[in-house]
mmCIF file of C-alpha atoms and ligand atoms in Angstrom:
data_model
loop_
_atom_site.group_PDB
_atom_site.id
_atom_site.type_symbol
_atom_site.label_atom_id
_atom_site.label_comp_id
_atom_site.label_asym_id
_atom_site.label_seq_id
_atom_site.Cartn_x
_atom_site.Cartn_y
_atom_site.Cartn_z
ATOM 1 C CA MET A 1 158.012 -58.716 -26.616
ATOM 2 C CA PRO A 2 156.306 -55.679 -24.992
ATOM 3 C CA GLU A 3 158.390 -53.743 -22.442
ATOM 4 C CA PHE A 4 156.940 -52.512 -19.158
ATOM 5 C CA SER A 5 158.602 -50.023 -16.861
ATOM 6 C CA LEU A 6 158.913 -50.217 -13.084
ATOM 7 C CA PRO A 7 157.841 -47.371 -10.750
ATOM 8 C CA GLU A 8 160.246 -44.481 -10.170
ATOM 9 C CA ASN A 9 160.875 -45.440 -6.537
ATOM 10 C CA PHE A 10 161.414 -49.139 -7.276
ATOM 11 C CA GLU A 11 165.001 -49.235 -5.957
ATOM 12 C CA THR A 12 163.868 -47.984 -2.537
ATOM 13 C CA TYR A 13 161.338 -50.819 -2.046
ATOM 14 C CA PRO A 14 161.930 -53.773 0.307
ATOM 15 C CA GLU A 15 163.077 -57.036 -1.327
ATOM 16 C CA ALA A 16 159.733 -58.887 -1.113
ATOM 17 C CA ARG A 17 157.942 -56.010 -2.823
ATOM 18 C CA LYS A 18 160.630 -55.765 -5.504
ATOM 19 C CA LYS A 19 160.226 -59.487 -6.178
ATOM 20 C CA ALA A 20 156.466 -59.135 -6.573
ATOM 21 C CA PHE A 21 156.981 -56.226 -9.007
ATOM 22 C CA ILE A 22 159.361 -58.321 -11.113
ATOM 23 C CA THR A 23 156.963 -61.302 -11.152
ATOM 24 C CA MET A 24 154.107 -59.080 -12.258
ATOM 25 C CA LYS A 25 156.266 -57.364 -14.882
ATOM 26 C CA GLU A 26 157.206 -60.752 -16.328
ATOM 27 C CA LEU A 27 153.566 -61.707 -16.449
ATOM 28 C CA LYS A 28 152.745 -58.523 -18.368
ATOM 29 C CA GLU A 29 155.630 -59.147 -20.744
ATOM 30 C CA GLN A 30 154.085 -62.544 -21.498
ATOM 31 C CA SER A 31 151.013 -60.522 -22.549
ATOM 32 C CA ARG A 32 148.892 -61.898 -19.705
ATOM 33 C CA ARG A 33 145.712 -59.977 -18.855
ATOM 34 C CA ILE A 34 145.584 -58.870 -15.215
ATOM 35 C CA VAL A 35 142.492 -57.746 -13.288
ATOM 36 C CA GLY A 36 142.733 -56.351 -9.746
ATOM 37 C CA VAL A 37 140.018 -57.391 -7.270
ATOM 38 C CA PHE A 38 139.103 -56.520 -3.679
ATOM 39 C CA CYS A 39 136.229 -58.485 -2.349
ATOM 40 C CA THR A 40 134.639 -61.899 -1.841
ATOM 41 C CA TYR A 41 131.650 -60.789 -3.948
ATOM 42 C CA THR A 42 133.839 -60.641 -7.069
ATOM 43 C CA PRO A 43 132.791 -63.127 -9.779
ATOM 44 C CA TRP A 44 136.323 -64.484 -10.379
ATOM 45 C CA GLU A 45 134.956 -67.013 -12.854
ATOM 46 C CA LEU A 46 134.330 -64.253 -15.410
ATOM 47 C CA ILE A 47 137.909 -63.021 -15.044
ATOM 48 C CA LEU A 48 139.152 -66.572 -15.602
ATOM 49 C CA ALA A 49 136.822 -66.972 -18.577
ATOM 50 C CA ALA A 50 138.415 -63.823 -20.042
ATOM 51 C CA ASP A 51 141.788 -65.642 -19.808
ATOM 52 C CA ALA A 52 142.884 -63.053 -17.257
ATOM 53 C CA VAL A 53 144.652 -63.442 -13.928
ATOM 54 C CA ALA A 54 142.827 -62.052 -10.859
ATOM 55 C CA VAL A 55 145.083 -60.388 -8.287
ATOM 56 C CA VAL A 56 143.931 -59.341 -4.822
ATOM 57 C CA LEU A 57 144.530 -55.647 -4.072
ATOM 58 C CA CYS A 58 143.408 -55.173 -0.448
ATOM 59 C CA GLY A 59 145.957 -52.965 1.276
ATOM 60 C CA ILE A 60 147.546 -54.346 4.424
ATOM 61 C CA GLY A 61 150.366 -51.956 5.284
ATOM 62 C CA ASP A 62 150.461 -49.001 7.627
ATOM 63 C CA ASP A 63 153.105 -47.329 5.445
ATOM 64 C CA ASN A 64 150.663 -46.424 2.657
ATOM 65 C CA ILE A 65 148.134 -44.702 4.881
ATOM 66 C CA PRO A 66 149.673 -41.178 5.104
ATOM 67 C CA ALA A 67 149.492 -40.824 1.310
ATOM 68 C CA ALA A 68 145.844 -41.920 1.365
ATOM 69 C CA GLU A 69 144.996 -39.449 4.119
ATOM 70 C CA LEU A 70 145.881 -36.573 1.800
ATOM 71 C CA ARG A 71 142.530 -37.238 0.135
ATOM 72 C CA LEU A 72 140.612 -39.569 2.437
ATOM 73 C CA PRO A 73 139.408 -38.846 5.991
ATOM 74 C CA LYS A 74 141.655 -40.051 8.800
ATOM 75 C CA ASN A 75 138.725 -41.667 10.582
ATOM 76 C CA LEU A 76 138.202 -44.287 7.876
ATOM 77 C CA CYS A 77 138.769 -48.046 7.789
ATOM 78 C CA PRO A 78 142.520 -48.781 7.469
ATOM 79 C CA LEU A 79 141.852 -51.406 4.798
ATOM 80 C CA ILE A 80 140.329 -48.742 2.557
ATOM 81 C CA LYS A 81 143.064 -46.178 3.223
ATOM 82 C CA ALA A 82 145.858 -48.720 2.753
ATOM 83 C CA SER A 83 144.344 -49.951 -0.512
ATOM 84 C CA TYR A 84 144.084 -46.472 -1.985
ATOM 85 C CA GLY A 85 147.456 -45.433 -0.557
ATOM 86 C CA ALA A 86 149.247 -48.411 -2.128
ATOM 87 C CA ALA A 87 147.622 -47.669 -5.479
ATOM 88 C CA VAL A 88 148.259 -43.937 -5.576
ATOM 89 C CA THR A 89 151.922 -44.235 -4.527
ATOM 90 C CA ASP A 90 152.755 -47.037 -7.035
ATOM 91 C CA ARG A 91 153.735 -49.263 -4.122
ATOM 92 C CA CYS A 92 151.347 -52.121 -4.930
ATOM 93 C CA PRO A 93 152.766 -54.298 -7.738
ATOM 94 C CA PHE A 94 149.351 -55.849 -8.337
ATOM 95 C CA PHE A 95 147.558 -52.537 -8.805
ATOM 96 C CA TYR A 96 150.467 -51.083 -10.781
ATOM 97 C CA PHE A 97 150.436 -53.897 -13.342
ATOM 98 C CA SER A 98 146.703 -54.627 -13.434
ATOM 99 C CA ASP A 99 144.904 -53.548 -16.597
ATOM 100 C CA MET A 100 141.703 -52.744 -14.769
ATOM 101 C CA VAL A 101 139.994 -53.147 -11.394
ATOM 102 C CA LEU A 102 136.793 -55.056 -10.700
ATOM 103 C CA ALA A 103 135.167 -53.986 -7.421
ATOM 104 C CA GLU A 104 131.772 -53.790 -5.716
ATOM 105 C CA THR A 105 129.796 -51.197 -3.740
ATOM 106 C CA THR A 106 130.022 -52.953 -0.384
ATOM 107 C CA CYS A 107 130.513 -50.472 2.499
ATOM 108 C CA ASP A 108 130.177 -46.700 2.018
ATOM 109 C CA GLY A 109 133.901 -46.075 2.545
ATOM 110 C CA LYS A 110 134.972 -48.507 -0.114
ATOM 111 C CA LYS A 111 132.484 -47.393 -2.711
ATOM 112 C CA LYS A 112 133.419 -43.726 -2.361
ATOM 113 C CA MET A 113 137.145 -44.581 -2.379
ATOM 114 C CA TYR A 114 136.668 -46.362 -5.712
ATOM 115 C CA GLU A 115 135.610 -43.021 -7.210
ATOM 116 C CA LEU A 116 139.116 -41.727 -6.464
ATOM 117 C CA MET A 117 140.724 -44.965 -7.615
ATOM 118 C CA GLY A 118 138.865 -44.619 -10.900
ATOM 119 C CA GLU A 119 141.018 -41.551 -11.608
ATOM 120 C CA LEU A 120 144.058 -43.861 -11.709
ATOM 121 C CA LYS A 121 142.769 -46.645 -13.945
ATOM 122 C CA HIS A 122 139.641 -48.239 -15.324
ATOM 123 C CA CYS A 123 137.496 -49.477 -12.414
ATOM 124 C CA HIS A 124 134.381 -51.475 -13.126
ATOM 125 C CA ILE A 125 132.190 -51.106 -10.040
ATOM 126 C CA MET A 126 129.416 -53.640 -9.518
ATOM 127 C CA GLN A 127 126.399 -52.251 -7.647
ATOM 128 C CA LEU A 128 125.661 -54.686 -4.826
ATOM 129 C CA PRO A 129 122.038 -54.844 -3.596
ATOM 130 C CA PRO A 130 121.781 -53.874 0.102
ATOM 131 C CA GLY A 131 120.156 -57.203 1.003
ATOM 132 C CA LYS A 132 120.001 -60.724 -0.395
ATOM 133 C CA THR A 133 116.307 -61.222 -0.040
ATOM 134 C CA GLY A 134 114.718 -57.945 -1.134
ATOM 135 C CA ARG A 135 112.353 -58.099 -4.069
ATOM 136 C CA GLY A 136 114.385 -58.011 -7.262
ATOM 137 C CA ALA A 137 117.744 -58.352 -5.465
ATOM 138 C CA LEU A 138 118.844 -61.424 -7.391
ATOM 139 C CA GLU A 139 117.670 -60.131 -10.764
ATOM 140 C CA PHE A 140 119.414 -56.802 -10.122
ATOM 141 C CA TRP A 141 122.655 -58.580 -9.154
ATOM 142 C CA LYS A 142 122.418 -60.871 -12.166
ATOM 143 C CA GLN A 143 122.339 -57.795 -14.429
ATOM 144 C CA GLU A 144 125.466 -56.565 -12.652
ATOM 145 C CA VAL A 145 127.164 -59.907 -13.357
ATOM 146 C CA ILE A 146 126.198 -59.587 -17.028
ATOM 147 C CA SER A 147 127.617 -56.073 -17.145
ATOM 148 C CA VAL A 148 130.986 -57.380 -15.851
ATOM 149 C CA LYS A 149 131.093 -59.902 -18.680
ATOM 150 C CA GLU A 150 130.253 -57.190 -21.205
ATOM 151 C CA ASP A 151 132.845 -54.790 -19.823
ATOM 152 C CA LEU A 152 135.587 -57.445 -19.873
ATOM 153 C CA GLU A 153 134.664 -58.267 -23.476
ATOM 154 C CA GLN A 154 134.746 -54.641 -24.509
ATOM 155 C CA PHE A 155 137.877 -53.754 -22.552
ATOM 156 C CA TYR A 156 139.924 -56.645 -23.954
ATOM 157 C CA GLY A 157 138.170 -56.883 -27.349
ATOM 158 C CA ILE A 158 137.208 -60.535 -26.771
ATOM 159 C CA THR A 159 134.149 -62.754 -26.607
ATOM 160 C CA ILE A 160 133.522 -64.715 -23.420
ATOM 161 C CA THR A 161 131.650 -67.846 -24.429
ATOM 162 C CA GLU A 162 129.285 -69.844 -22.223
ATOM 163 C CA ASP A 163 131.642 -72.825 -22.475
ATOM 164 C CA LYS A 164 134.504 -70.696 -21.150
ATOM 165 C CA ILE A 165 132.400 -69.643 -18.166
ATOM 166 C CA ARG A 166 131.363 -73.244 -17.467
ATOM 167 C CA ASP A 167 135.011 -74.372 -17.552
ATOM 168 C CA ALA A 168 135.989 -71.514 -15.213
ATOM 169 C CA ILE A 169 133.217 -72.487 -12.769
ATOM 170 C CA LYS A 170 134.482 -76.082 -12.688
ATOM 171 C CA LEU A 171 138.101 -75.037 -12.169
ATOM 172 C CA ARG A 172 137.230 -72.553 -9.417
ATOM 173 C CA ASN A 173 135.047 -75.143 -7.668
ATOM 174 C CA ARG A 174 138.068 -77.481 -7.614
ATOM 175 C CA GLU A 175 140.209 -74.665 -6.255
ATOM 176 C CA ARG A 176 137.570 -73.938 -3.577
ATOM 177 C CA LYS A 177 137.663 -77.572 -2.496
ATOM 178 C CA ALA A 178 141.485 -77.548 -2.244
ATOM 179 C CA VAL A 179 141.467 -74.334 -0.176
ATOM 180 C CA LEU A 180 138.677 -75.658 2.066
ATOM 181 C CA ASP A 181 140.482 -78.961 2.665
ATOM 182 C CA PHE A 182 143.575 -76.987 3.656
ATOM 183 C CA PHE A 183 141.629 -74.811 6.120
ATOM 184 C CA GLU A 184 139.964 -77.893 7.560
ATOM 185 C CA VAL A 185 143.261 -79.438 8.641
ATOM 186 C CA ALA A 186 142.913 -77.165 11.669
ATOM 187 C CA ARG A 187 139.786 -79.092 12.684
ATOM 188 C CA LEU A 188 142.175 -81.769 13.935
ATOM 189 C CA LYS A 189 142.807 -81.520 17.687
ATOM 190 C CA PRO A 190 145.507 -80.526 18.460
ATOM 191 C CA SER A 191 145.941 -78.625 15.232
ATOM 192 C CA PRO A 192 149.163 -79.476 13.354
ATOM 193 C CA ILE A 193 149.294 -75.970 11.806
ATOM 194 C CA SER A 194 149.245 -72.483 13.308
ATOM 195 C CA GLY A 195 146.582 -69.990 12.310
ATOM 196 C CA TYR A 196 149.373 -67.677 11.255
ATOM 197 C CA GLU A 197 150.696 -70.235 8.788
ATOM 198 C CA ILE A 198 147.207 -70.972 7.469
ATOM 199 C CA ASN A 199 146.697 -67.305 6.734
ATOM 200 C CA THR A 200 150.169 -66.813 5.268
ATOM 201 C CA VAL A 201 149.842 -69.802 2.912
ATOM 202 C CA ILE A 202 146.389 -68.747 1.742
ATOM 203 C CA SER A 203 147.218 -65.087 1.220
ATOM 204 C CA SER A 204 150.504 -65.739 -0.564
ATOM 205 C CA ASN A 205 148.710 -68.208 -2.817
ATOM 206 C CA GLU A 206 145.863 -65.835 -3.612
ATOM 207 C CA PHE A 207 147.877 -64.459 -6.465
ATOM 208 C CA SER A 208 148.702 -67.429 -8.601
ATOM 209 C CA PRO A 209 148.596 -67.216 -12.373
ATOM 210 C CA ASP A 210 148.225 -70.992 -12.580
ATOM 211 C CA LEU A 211 145.266 -72.373 -10.639
ATOM 212 C CA GLU A 212 146.188 -76.005 -11.376
ATOM 213 C CA GLU A 213 149.573 -75.384 -9.754
ATOM 214 C CA LYS A 214 147.876 -73.758 -6.769
ATOM 215 C CA ILE A 215 145.468 -76.698 -6.348
ATOM 216 C CA ALA A 216 148.342 -79.207 -6.519
ATOM 217 C CA PHE A 217 150.378 -77.243 -3.963
ATOM 218 C CA LEU A 218 147.494 -77.008 -1.501
ATOM 219 C CA ASN A 219 146.578 -80.678 -1.877
ATOM 220 C CA GLN A 220 150.160 -81.667 -1.191
ATOM 221 C CA ARG A 221 150.463 -79.406 1.878
ATOM 222 C CA THR A 222 147.155 -80.727 3.238
ATOM 223 C CA ALA A 223 148.337 -84.330 2.878
ATOM 224 C CA GLU A 224 151.671 -83.498 4.579
ATOM 225 C CA LEU A 225 149.888 -81.879 7.523
ATOM 226 C CA LYS A 226 147.495 -84.806 7.964
ATOM 227 C CA ASP A 227 150.479 -87.124 7.976
ATOM 228 C CA LEU A 228 152.255 -84.895 10.508
ATOM 229 C CA TYR A 229 149.166 -85.019 12.730
ATOM 230 C CA GLU A 230 149.135 -88.835 12.709
ATOM 231 C CA ARG A 231 152.852 -89.019 13.517
ATOM 232 C CA GLU A 232 153.327 -86.215 16.043
ATOM 233 C CA TYR A 233 150.093 -84.621 17.267
ATOM 234 C CA LYS A 234 147.389 -87.290 17.621
ATOM 235 C CA GLY A 235 146.450 -88.020 21.229
ATOM 236 C CA LYS A 236 148.482 -85.104 22.628
ATOM 237 C CA PRO A 237 146.865 -82.331 24.732
ATOM 238 C CA SER A 238 145.566 -79.300 22.874
ATOM 239 C CA ARG A 239 146.039 -75.632 23.657
ATOM 240 C CA PRO A 240 142.861 -73.512 23.843
ATOM 241 C CA ARG A 241 141.323 -73.166 20.372
ATOM 242 C CA VAL A 242 140.351 -69.724 19.077
ATOM 243 C CA LEU A 243 138.139 -68.702 16.157
ATOM 244 C CA ILE A 244 138.673 -65.280 14.556
ATOM 245 C CA THR A 245 135.632 -63.455 13.204
ATOM 246 C CA GLY A 246 134.763 -59.949 11.972
ATOM 247 C CA CYS A 247 136.667 -57.805 9.473
ATOM 248 C CA PRO A 248 139.373 -59.202 7.169
ATOM 249 C CA THR A 249 142.574 -59.827 9.155
ATOM 250 C CA ASN A 250 145.391 -59.792 6.578
ATOM 251 C CA GLY A 251 146.464 -56.336 7.786
ATOM 252 C CA VAL A 252 146.566 -57.345 11.485
ATOM 253 C CA MET A 253 148.054 -60.834 11.277
ATOM 254 C CA ASP A 254 151.130 -59.944 13.328
ATOM 255 C CA LYS A 255 149.254 -57.688 15.661
ATOM 256 C CA ILE A 256 146.469 -60.110 16.588
ATOM 257 C CA VAL A 257 146.707 -63.646 15.162
ATOM 258 C CA LYS A 258 150.415 -64.106 15.868
ATOM 259 C CA ARG A 259 150.053 -62.602 19.340
ATOM 260 C CA ILE A 260 147.178 -64.937 20.311
ATOM 261 C CA GLU A 261 149.406 -67.881 19.405
ATOM 262 C CA GLU A 262 152.435 -66.439 21.211
ATOM 263 C CA LEU A 263 150.239 -65.971 24.288
ATOM 264 C CA GLY A 264 149.364 -69.676 24.413
ATOM 265 C CA ALA A 265 146.291 -70.453 22.263
ATOM 266 C CA ASP A 266 145.877 -71.923 18.753
ATOM 267 C CA VAL A 267 143.999 -69.944 16.136
ATOM 268 C CA VAL A 268 142.164 -72.761 14.374
ATOM 269 C CA GLY A 269 139.682 -70.943 12.195
ATOM 270 C CA PHE A 270 138.643 -67.731 10.497
ATOM 271 C CA GLU A 271 134.987 -66.803 10.115
ATOM 272 C CA ASN A 272 135.823 -63.820 7.937
ATOM 273 C CA CYS A 273 136.879 -63.180 4.366
ATOM 274 C CA CYS A 274 140.370 -64.537 5.112
ATOM 275 C CA GLY A 275 138.770 -67.897 5.956
ATOM 276 C CA PRO A 276 136.585 -70.489 4.257
ATOM 277 C CA ARG A 277 133.516 -68.174 4.146
ATOM 278 C CA GLU A 278 132.792 -68.579 0.444
ATOM 279 C CA LYS A 279 134.840 -71.767 -0.119
ATOM 280 C CA LYS A 280 132.163 -73.894 1.531
ATOM 281 C CA ASP A 281 129.660 -72.883 -1.095
ATOM 282 C CA PRO A 282 130.462 -74.060 -4.642
ATOM 283 C CA ILE A 283 128.778 -72.726 -7.761
ATOM 284 C CA ASP A 284 126.045 -74.903 -9.259
ATOM 285 C CA GLU A 285 127.608 -76.477 -12.365
ATOM 286 C CA GLU A 286 124.313 -77.550 -13.916
ATOM 287 C CA LYS A 287 122.433 -74.234 -14.105
ATOM 288 C CA ASP A 288 122.717 -71.386 -16.569
ATOM 289 C CA PRO A 289 126.218 -70.157 -15.598
ATOM 290 C CA ILE A 290 125.396 -66.453 -15.195
ATOM 291 C CA THR A 291 122.435 -67.249 -12.925
ATOM 292 C CA ALA A 292 124.538 -69.715 -10.935
ATOM 293 C CA ILE A 293 127.327 -67.130 -10.471
ATOM 294 C CA ALA A 294 124.846 -64.439 -9.388
ATOM 295 C CA GLU A 295 123.163 -66.778 -6.899
ATOM 296 C CA LYS A 296 126.420 -67.972 -5.413
ATOM 297 C CA TYR A 297 127.949 -64.575 -4.724
ATOM 298 C CA LEU A 298 124.722 -63.155 -3.363
ATOM 299 C CA ARG A 299 124.898 -65.830 -0.641
ATOM 300 C CA VAL A 300 128.172 -64.389 0.827
ATOM 301 C CA ASN A 301 127.619 -63.661 4.545
ATOM 302 C CA CYS A 302 129.056 -60.150 4.821
ATOM 303 C CA SER A 303 127.858 -57.572 7.344
ATOM 304 C CA VAL A 304 127.230 -55.101 4.505
ATOM 305 C CA MET A 305 124.090 -57.160 3.793
ATOM 306 C CA SER A 306 120.980 -56.433 5.803
ATOM 307 C CA PRO A 307 119.777 -58.676 7.302
ATOM 308 C CA ASN A 308 122.689 -61.112 7.498
ATOM 309 C CA PRO A 309 121.528 -64.195 9.451
ATOM 310 C CA GLY A 310 123.801 -66.515 7.459
ATOM 311 C CA ARG A 311 126.796 -65.247 9.420
ATOM 312 C CA LEU A 312 125.481 -66.553 12.733
ATOM 313 C CA GLU A 313 124.588 -69.853 11.066
ATOM 314 C CA ALA A 314 128.152 -70.124 9.736
ATOM 315 C CA LEU A 315 129.558 -69.276 13.170
ATOM 316 C CA ASP A 316 127.376 -71.929 14.761
ATOM 317 C CA VAL A 317 128.704 -74.643 12.442
ATOM 318 C CA GLN A 318 132.319 -73.483 12.557
ATOM 319 C CA ILE A 319 132.452 -73.293 16.374
ATOM 320 C CA ASP A 320 131.303 -76.923 16.560
ATOM 321 C CA GLU A 321 133.348 -78.296 13.662
ATOM 322 C CA TYR A 322 136.591 -76.669 14.814
ATOM 323 C CA GLN A 323 135.929 -77.418 18.529
ATOM 324 C CA VAL A 324 136.387 -73.753 19.419
ATOM 325 C CA ASP A 325 136.947 -72.616 23.025
ATOM 326 C CA GLY A 326 136.732 -68.843 22.471
ATOM 327 C CA VAL A 327 135.966 -66.256 19.766
ATOM 328 C CA VAL A 328 137.999 -63.124 18.999
ATOM 329 C CA GLU A 329 136.199 -60.551 16.872
ATOM 330 C CA VAL A 330 138.396 -58.126 14.943
ATOM 331 C CA LEU A 331 136.776 -54.743 14.274
ATOM 332 C CA LEU A 332 138.743 -52.389 12.075
ATOM 333 C CA GLN A 333 138.435 -48.693 12.856
ATOM 334 C CA ALA A 334 135.241 -47.140 11.460
ATOM 335 C CA CYS A 335 133.829 -50.389 10.090
ATOM 336 C CA HIS A 336 130.264 -49.673 11.110
ATOM 337 C CA THR A 337 128.599 -52.753 9.674
ATOM 338 C CA PHE A 338 130.798 -55.274 11.505
ATOM 339 C CA ALA A 339 130.831 -53.110 14.659
ATOM 340 C CA ILE A 340 127.039 -53.038 14.809
ATOM 341 C CA GLU A 341 126.765 -56.736 14.000
ATOM 342 C CA SER A 342 129.214 -57.521 16.828
ATOM 343 C CA ASP A 343 126.395 -57.075 19.354
ATOM 344 C CA ALA A 344 124.504 -60.034 17.846
ATOM 345 C CA VAL A 345 127.719 -62.030 17.463
ATOM 346 C CA LYS A 346 128.654 -61.528 21.116
ATOM 347 C CA LYS A 347 125.196 -62.591 22.296
ATOM 348 C CA PHE A 348 125.221 -65.634 20.052
ATOM 349 C CA VAL A 349 128.688 -66.776 21.115
ATOM 350 C CA THR A 350 128.241 -66.248 24.852
ATOM 351 C CA GLN A 351 124.542 -67.091 25.294
ATOM 352 C CA LYS A 352 123.942 -69.767 22.637
ATOM 353 C CA LYS A 353 127.375 -71.371 22.350
ATOM 354 C CA HIS A 354 128.372 -70.638 25.969
ATOM 355 C CA ILE A 355 131.997 -69.795 25.224
ATOM 356 C CA PRO A 356 133.998 -66.592 25.856
ATOM 357 C CA TYR A 357 134.075 -63.734 23.326
ATOM 358 C CA ILE A 358 136.210 -60.629 23.010
ATOM 359 C CA ALA A 359 136.083 -57.775 20.473
ATOM 360 C CA ILE A 360 139.297 -55.993 19.498
ATOM 361 C CA ASN A 361 138.880 -52.563 17.883
ATOM 362 C CA THR A 362 142.018 -51.624 16.024
ATOM 363 C CA ASP A 363 143.688 -50.218 12.919
ATOM 364 C CA TYR A 364 146.975 -50.976 11.137
ATOM 365 C CA SER A 365 149.237 -48.818 13.345
ATOM 366 C CA PRO A 366 151.399 -50.443 16.043
ATOM 367 C CA SER A 367 150.397 -47.824 18.650
ATOM 368 C CA ASP A 368 147.810 -49.994 20.467
ATOM 369 C CA GLN A 369 149.870 -53.211 20.527
ATOM 370 C CA ALA A 370 150.556 -53.116 24.294
ATOM 371 C CA GLN A 371 146.891 -52.600 25.111
ATOM 372 C CA ILE A 372 145.868 -55.401 22.739
ATOM 373 C CA ASP A 373 148.458 -57.748 24.267
ATOM 374 C CA THR A 374 147.078 -57.105 27.751
ATOM 375 C CA ARG A 375 143.492 -57.824 26.677
ATOM 376 C CA LEU A 376 144.411 -60.894 24.601
ATOM 377 C CA GLY A 377 146.615 -62.189 27.415
ATOM 378 C CA ALA A 378 143.696 -62.041 29.867
ATOM 379 C CA PHE A 379 141.412 -63.679 27.300
ATOM 380 C CA VAL A 380 143.772 -66.586 26.637
ATOM 381 C CA GLU A 381 144.206 -67.025 30.385
ATOM 382 C CA LEU A 382 140.430 -67.345 30.700
ATOM 383 C CA LEU A 383 140.431 -70.166 28.135
ATOM 384 C CA GLN A 384 143.087 -72.265 29.890
HETATM 385 S S1 BJ8 B 401 132.608 -59.651 1.558
HETATM 386 S S2 BJ8 B 401 134.096 -58.428 4.559
HETATM 387 S S3 BJ8 B 401 135.900 -58.545 1.501
HETATM 388 S S4 BJ8 B 401 133.174 -56.198 1.927
HETATM 389 S S5 BJ8 B 401 136.433 -52.139 3.908
HETATM 390 S S6 BJ8 B 401 133.423 -53.644 5.218
HETATM 391 S S7 BJ8 B 401 136.474 -53.782 7.047
HETATM 392 S S8 BJ8 B 401 134.802 -50.663 6.610
HETATM 393 S S9 BJ8 B 401 136.279 -55.633 3.801
HETATM 394 FE FE1 BJ8 B 401 134.941 -57.075 2.998
HETATM 395 FE FE2 BJ8 B 401 133.857 -57.992 0.787
HETATM 396 FE FE3 BJ8 B 401 132.481 -57.987 3.055
HETATM 397 FE FE4 BJ8 B 401 134.467 -59.665 2.739
HETATM 398 FE FE5 BJ8 B 401 134.458 -52.862 7.033
HETATM 399 FE FE6 BJ8 B 401 136.652 -51.799 6.070
HETATM 400 FE FE7 BJ8 B 401 134.410 -51.678 4.680
HETATM 401 FE FE8 BJ8 B 401 135.631 -53.946 4.961
#
């Protein structure tokens, strides 16, 4: 059995991180292939078809930022700094034990950070077209999907067959459905689950070497919550219902999502990459699999795409389906694409949907917590 060592500072790590390191080490010792990923544009199906486990690397902790700032500018998105900081300090078990990284040129900060990350281990960077509809965008992206397949084959010395890709598409579509059903429990009014729990369950399940196990777990939890609703929630009054939109929120869960709920509202939905954004859109199982994968991921409604009308369409549907009373937009420091798009989002929410909207600009440090609490408190009050 191959032996893998732990980082030098392992003994100083908190218990949860130590546990994750041990789990990953065991996985490596079982000779499992591990690929680190960052973004919703990642074609996970190809990783699955390579018999590899995909692990999500996005940094969420403030503690890794000082190390990142030795090489990255301070005025940069905290998600980017935390991701690089966790990798360069050996504090991320998923990066530490991944064989390679599969990432995409989304925003400028991320794509330039990947150049530094590439000094640490093999990073395959997919070039994302700047828009979904430009002439040649799909064909260009399809070539990028093909190059991922070829790199995985070369890196691991394997052949990824069409049948393997088709099987992976089917399995991931089933997983998408299970995740979506779980998110949609919060459409019930009043919601039998907090937004904080939704996010915690989804993010802790993101890394799961066994997708069948993950699907079974989510299906069971969804059924339990529906049962709980029938027994204890149905017919009772609801607290104000909030939808989160904007940048990914895993790094500000305590700072924003938890606080909204402590202040008296329910976070019922996420129109961001921590929510059902891409889960609602399965991959076509009938088409040529590479084309179907390319088409599916090019439809992701991220602000890095210009134009990006699909995001407002998704907001429109989600506000109605989740019976939302107010929208909180999270803008991470120096995220220009979401910050600029927030103008259209605000107009849409207040003028077309006629509900209140607030934008919170923040980073991963606790220094602005009091100011955020004051603003969120006033917002929740407005929704009562
Ligand atoms: S598909 S949202 S996961 S790029 S890192 S853009 S917050 S400045 S994360 Fe994202 Fe993929 Fe889009 Fe989703 Fe802004 Fe920060 Fe850039 Fe960010």
